[in-house]
CSV table of C-alpha atoms in Angstrom, one decimal:
chain,number,residue,atom,x,y,z
A,608,MET,CA,14.1,-7.1,10.4
A,609,GLU,CA,15.3,-3.9,8.1
A,610,ILE,CA,13.3,-1.9,5.7
A,611,ILE,CA,15.0,-0.3,3.1
A,612,LYS,CA,14.5,1.2,0.1
A,613,MET,CA,12.8,-0.8,-2.5
A,614,THR,CA,14.8,-1.6,-5.9
A,615,SER,CA,14.2,-3.4,-9.4
A,616,GLU,CA,16.1,-6.5,-7.8
A,617,HIS,CA,13.9,-7.2,-5.3
A,618,TRP,CA,10.8,-7.1,-7.9
A,619,PRO,CA,10.5,-10.9,-8.3
A,620,HIS,CA,10.1,-11.2,-4.2
A,621,VAL,CA,7.8,-8.0,-4.3
A,622,LYS,CA,5.7,-9.8,-7.2
A,623,ALA,CA,5.4,-13.0,-5.3
A,624,ILE,CA,4.1,-11.1,-2.5
A,625,TYR,CA,1.6,-9.1,-4.4
A,626,GLU,CA,0.3,-12.3,-6.3
A,627,ASN,CA,-0.3,-14.1,-2.9
A,628,GLY,CA,-2.0,-11.2,-1.6
A,629,ILE,CA,-4.2,-11.5,-4.9
A,630,ALA,CA,-5.1,-14.9,-4.6
A,631,THR,CA,-6.4,-14.0,-1.0
A,632,GLY,CA,-9.4,-12.1,-2.7
A,633,GLN,CA,-9.2,-9.4,0.2
A,634,ALA,CA,-6.1,-7.4,-0.8
A,635,THR,CA,-7.0,-5.7,-4.3
A,636,PHE,CA,-9.3,-5.5,-7.2
A,637,GLN,CA,-6.2,-6.9,-9.1
A,638,THR,CA,-6.1,-10.1,-10.6
A,639,SER,CA,-2.9,-10.4,-11.8
A,640,SER,CA,0.2,-8.7,-11.0
A,641,PRO,CA,2.1,-6.4,-13.7
A,642,GLU,CA,5.6,-6.6,-14.9
A,643,TRP,CA,8.1,-4.7,-13.1
A,644,GLU,CA,8.1,-1.7,-15.7
A,645,GLU,CA,4.3,-1.3,-15.4
A,646,TRP,CA,4.6,-1.4,-12.1
A,647,ASP,CA,7.4,0.9,-11.8
A,648,SER,CA,5.6,3.6,-14.0
A,649,ALA,CA,2.6,3.4,-11.7
A,650,HIS,CA,4.2,4.4,-8.5
A,651,VAL,CA,6.0,7.1,-6.9
A,652,LYS,CA,9.8,6.5,-7.2
A,653,ALA,CA,10.9,8.1,-3.6
A,654,CYS,CA,8.3,6.3,-1.5
A,655,ARG,CA,8.9,2.1,-2.0
A,656,LEU,CA,10.1,0.1,0.8
A,657,VAL,CA,10.8,-3.3,1.3
A,658,ALA,CA,11.0,-5.2,4.7
A,659,ILE,CA,14.0,-7.7,4.7
A,660,GLU,CA,14.5,-10.8,7.5
A,661,ASN,CA,17.4,-13.2,7.0
A,662,ASP,CA,18.5,-11.6,3.5
A,663,ARG,CA,14.8,-12.5,2.6
A,664,VAL,CA,11.8,-9.7,1.2
A,665,ILE,CA,9.0,-10.4,3.6
A,666,GLY,CA,7.1,-7.7,3.1
A,667,TRP,CA,6.8,-4.3,0.7
A,668,ALA,CA,5.0,-0.8,0.8
A,669,ALA,CA,4.5,1.9,-1.8
A,670,LEU,CA,2.7,4.9,-3.0
A,671,THR,CA,0.8,5.9,-6.0
A,672,ALA,CA,-0.2,9.5,-6.8
A,673,VAL,CA,-4.3,9.8,-6.7
A,674,SER,CA,-4.1,12.3,-9.6
A,675,GLY,CA,-1.7,13.6,-12.1
A,676,ARG,CA,-3.2,17.7,-11.0
A,677,CYS,CA,-0.6,19.6,-9.5
A,678,VAL,CA,-3.4,20.3,-6.5
A,679,TYR,CA,-3.0,16.8,-5.4
A,680,ALA,CA,0.5,16.6,-5.8
A,681,GLY,CA,0.6,15.9,-2.1
A,682,VAL,CA,-1.9,12.9,-2.1
A,683,GLY,CA,-1.1,9.1,-2.4
A,684,GLU,CA,-2.6,6.0,-2.1
A,685,VAL,CA,-1.3,3.4,0.3
A,686,SER,CA,-0.1,-0.4,-0.7
A,687,VAL,CA,1.2,-2.7,1.8
A,688,TYR,CA,1.7,-6.3,1.5
A,689,VAL,CA,3.2,-9.0,3.9
A,690,ASP,CA,4.5,-12.1,2.7
A,691,GLU,CA,2.2,-14.9,4.5
A,692,SER,CA,4.8,-16.1,6.6
A,693,ALA,CA,5.6,-13.0,8.2
A,694,ARG,CA,2.1,-11.8,9.0
A,695,GLY,CA,0.7,-11.1,12.7
A,696,LYS,CA,4.1,-10.1,13.6
A,697,GLY,CA,4.3,-6.5,13.2
A,698,VAL,CA,6.0,-6.3,9.6
A,699,GLY,CA,2.7,-4.3,8.4
A,700,LYS,CA,2.8,-1.8,10.7
A,701,ALA,CA,6.6,-1.2,10.8
A,702,LEU,CA,6.2,-1.0,6.8
A,703,LEU,CA,3.5,1.3,7.0
A,704,LYS,CA,5.1,3.9,9.9
A,705,GLU,CA,8.3,3.8,7.9
A,706,LEU,CA,6.3,4.6,4.5
A,707,ILE,CA,4.3,7.4,6.3
A,708,GLN,CA,8.0,8.8,7.0
A,709,GLU,CA,9.1,8.5,3.6
A,710,SER,CA,6.0,10.3,2.6
A,711,GLU,CA,6.5,13.1,4.5
A,712,ASP,CA,9.8,13.7,3.6
A,713,HIS,CA,8.7,14.0,0.1
A,714,ASN,CA,5.8,16.3,0.8
A,715,PHE,CA,2.8,14.4,0.6
A,716,TRP,CA,0.2,15.5,3.2
A,717,THR,CA,-2.2,13.4,2.9
A,718,LEU,CA,-2.1,9.3,2.4
A,719,GLN,CA,-5.5,7.5,1.6
A,720,ALA,CA,-6.0,3.5,1.6
A,721,GLY,CA,-9.0,1.6,0.1
A,722,ILE,CA,-9.4,-1.7,2.2
A,723,PHE,CA,-12.0,-4.5,1.9
A,724,PRO,CA,-14.3,-4.5,4.9
A,725,GLU,CA,-13.5,-8.0,5.6
A,726,ASN,CA,-9.6,-7.1,5.8
A,727,ILE,CA,-9.9,-6.2,9.6
A,728,ALA,CA,-6.0,-6.3,10.5
A,729,SER,CA,-5.3,-4.1,7.5
A,730,ILE,CA,-8.0,-1.5,8.7
A,731,LYS,CA,-6.6,-2.2,12.3
A,732,ILE,CA,-2.8,-1.5,11.2
A,733,HIS,CA,-4.0,1.9,9.4
A,734,GLU,CA,-5.9,3.4,12.4
A,735,SER,CA,-3.0,2.7,14.4
A,736,THR,CA,-1.0,4.7,12.3
A,737,GLY,CA,-2.9,7.7,12.2
A,738,PHE,CA,-5.6,6.6,9.6
A,739,ARG,CA,-9.1,7.5,10.1
A,740,ILE,CA,-12.0,5.9,8.3
A,741,ILE,CA,-13.7,8.3,6.2
A,742,GLY,CA,-16.5,6.1,4.9
A,743,THR,CA,-17.7,3.1,2.8
A,744,ARG,CA,-17.4,2.9,-1.1
A,745,GLU,CA,-20.4,1.0,-1.3
A,746,LYS,CA,-19.8,-1.2,-4.7
A,747,ILE,CA,-17.3,0.3,-5.7
A,748,GLY,CA,-15.8,-2.3,-7.9
A,749,GLN,CA,-16.7,-6.1,-8.8
A,750,MET,CA,-14.5,-8.9,-8.5
A,751,ASN,CA,-15.3,-12.1,-10.0
A,752,GLY,CA,-18.8,-10.6,-11.0
A,753,VAL,CA,-19.7,-9.8,-7.3
A,754,TRP,CA,-20.0,-6.2,-6.1
A,755,ARG,CA,-17.5,-5.4,-3.7
A,756,ASP,CA,-17.2,-2.5,-0.8
A,757,THR,CA,-14.1,-0.8,0.3
A,758,ILE,CA,-13.5,1.3,3.1
A,759,LEU,CA,-11.7,4.8,2.7
A,760,LEU,CA,-9.0,5.3,5.1
A,761,GLU,CA,-7.4,9.0,5.1
A,762,ARG,CA,-4.0,10.0,7.2
A,763,ARG,CA,-3.5,13.9,7.4
A,764,SER,CA,0.1,15.0,7.9
A,765,MET,CA,0.7,17.0,10.9
A,766,ALA,CA,4.2,17.9,9.6
A,767,VAL,CA,3.7,18.7,5.7
A,768,GLY,CA,1.2,20.9,4.5
A,769,ILE,CA,0.1,22.7,7.8
């Protein structure tokens, strides 16, 4: 497996993996994936990665800025998605570790993630890479008419902003 920078050429594969995550009902509140232009404008340009195996995208990770305010310029929200065929093989953890390094190289001092409590594998991957649970955001949003909680995790850099 190789982890490289994501480009627009990877988008069809990234989108398919994202849509598969959406379909699980355990990855995001989103109900559909955007087109490339919308996704591209919403994500930090410098912190986008794909995992490639046998010339195929098997996972991706990216950051979204949490705010447009300059005081939060170094705070990003993490997204990590792994193709169904590659889950349980360390792809998500490898992507997250590389994304952490990439984020620090671009002056991010805090990363956060909002994960559904049922997504235990994702919570464990985040904890294993230095994220800590901040708390539960109770009934933070509705999915198909049902209120859902998320677990808020945070990782503070030991290299940036100290």
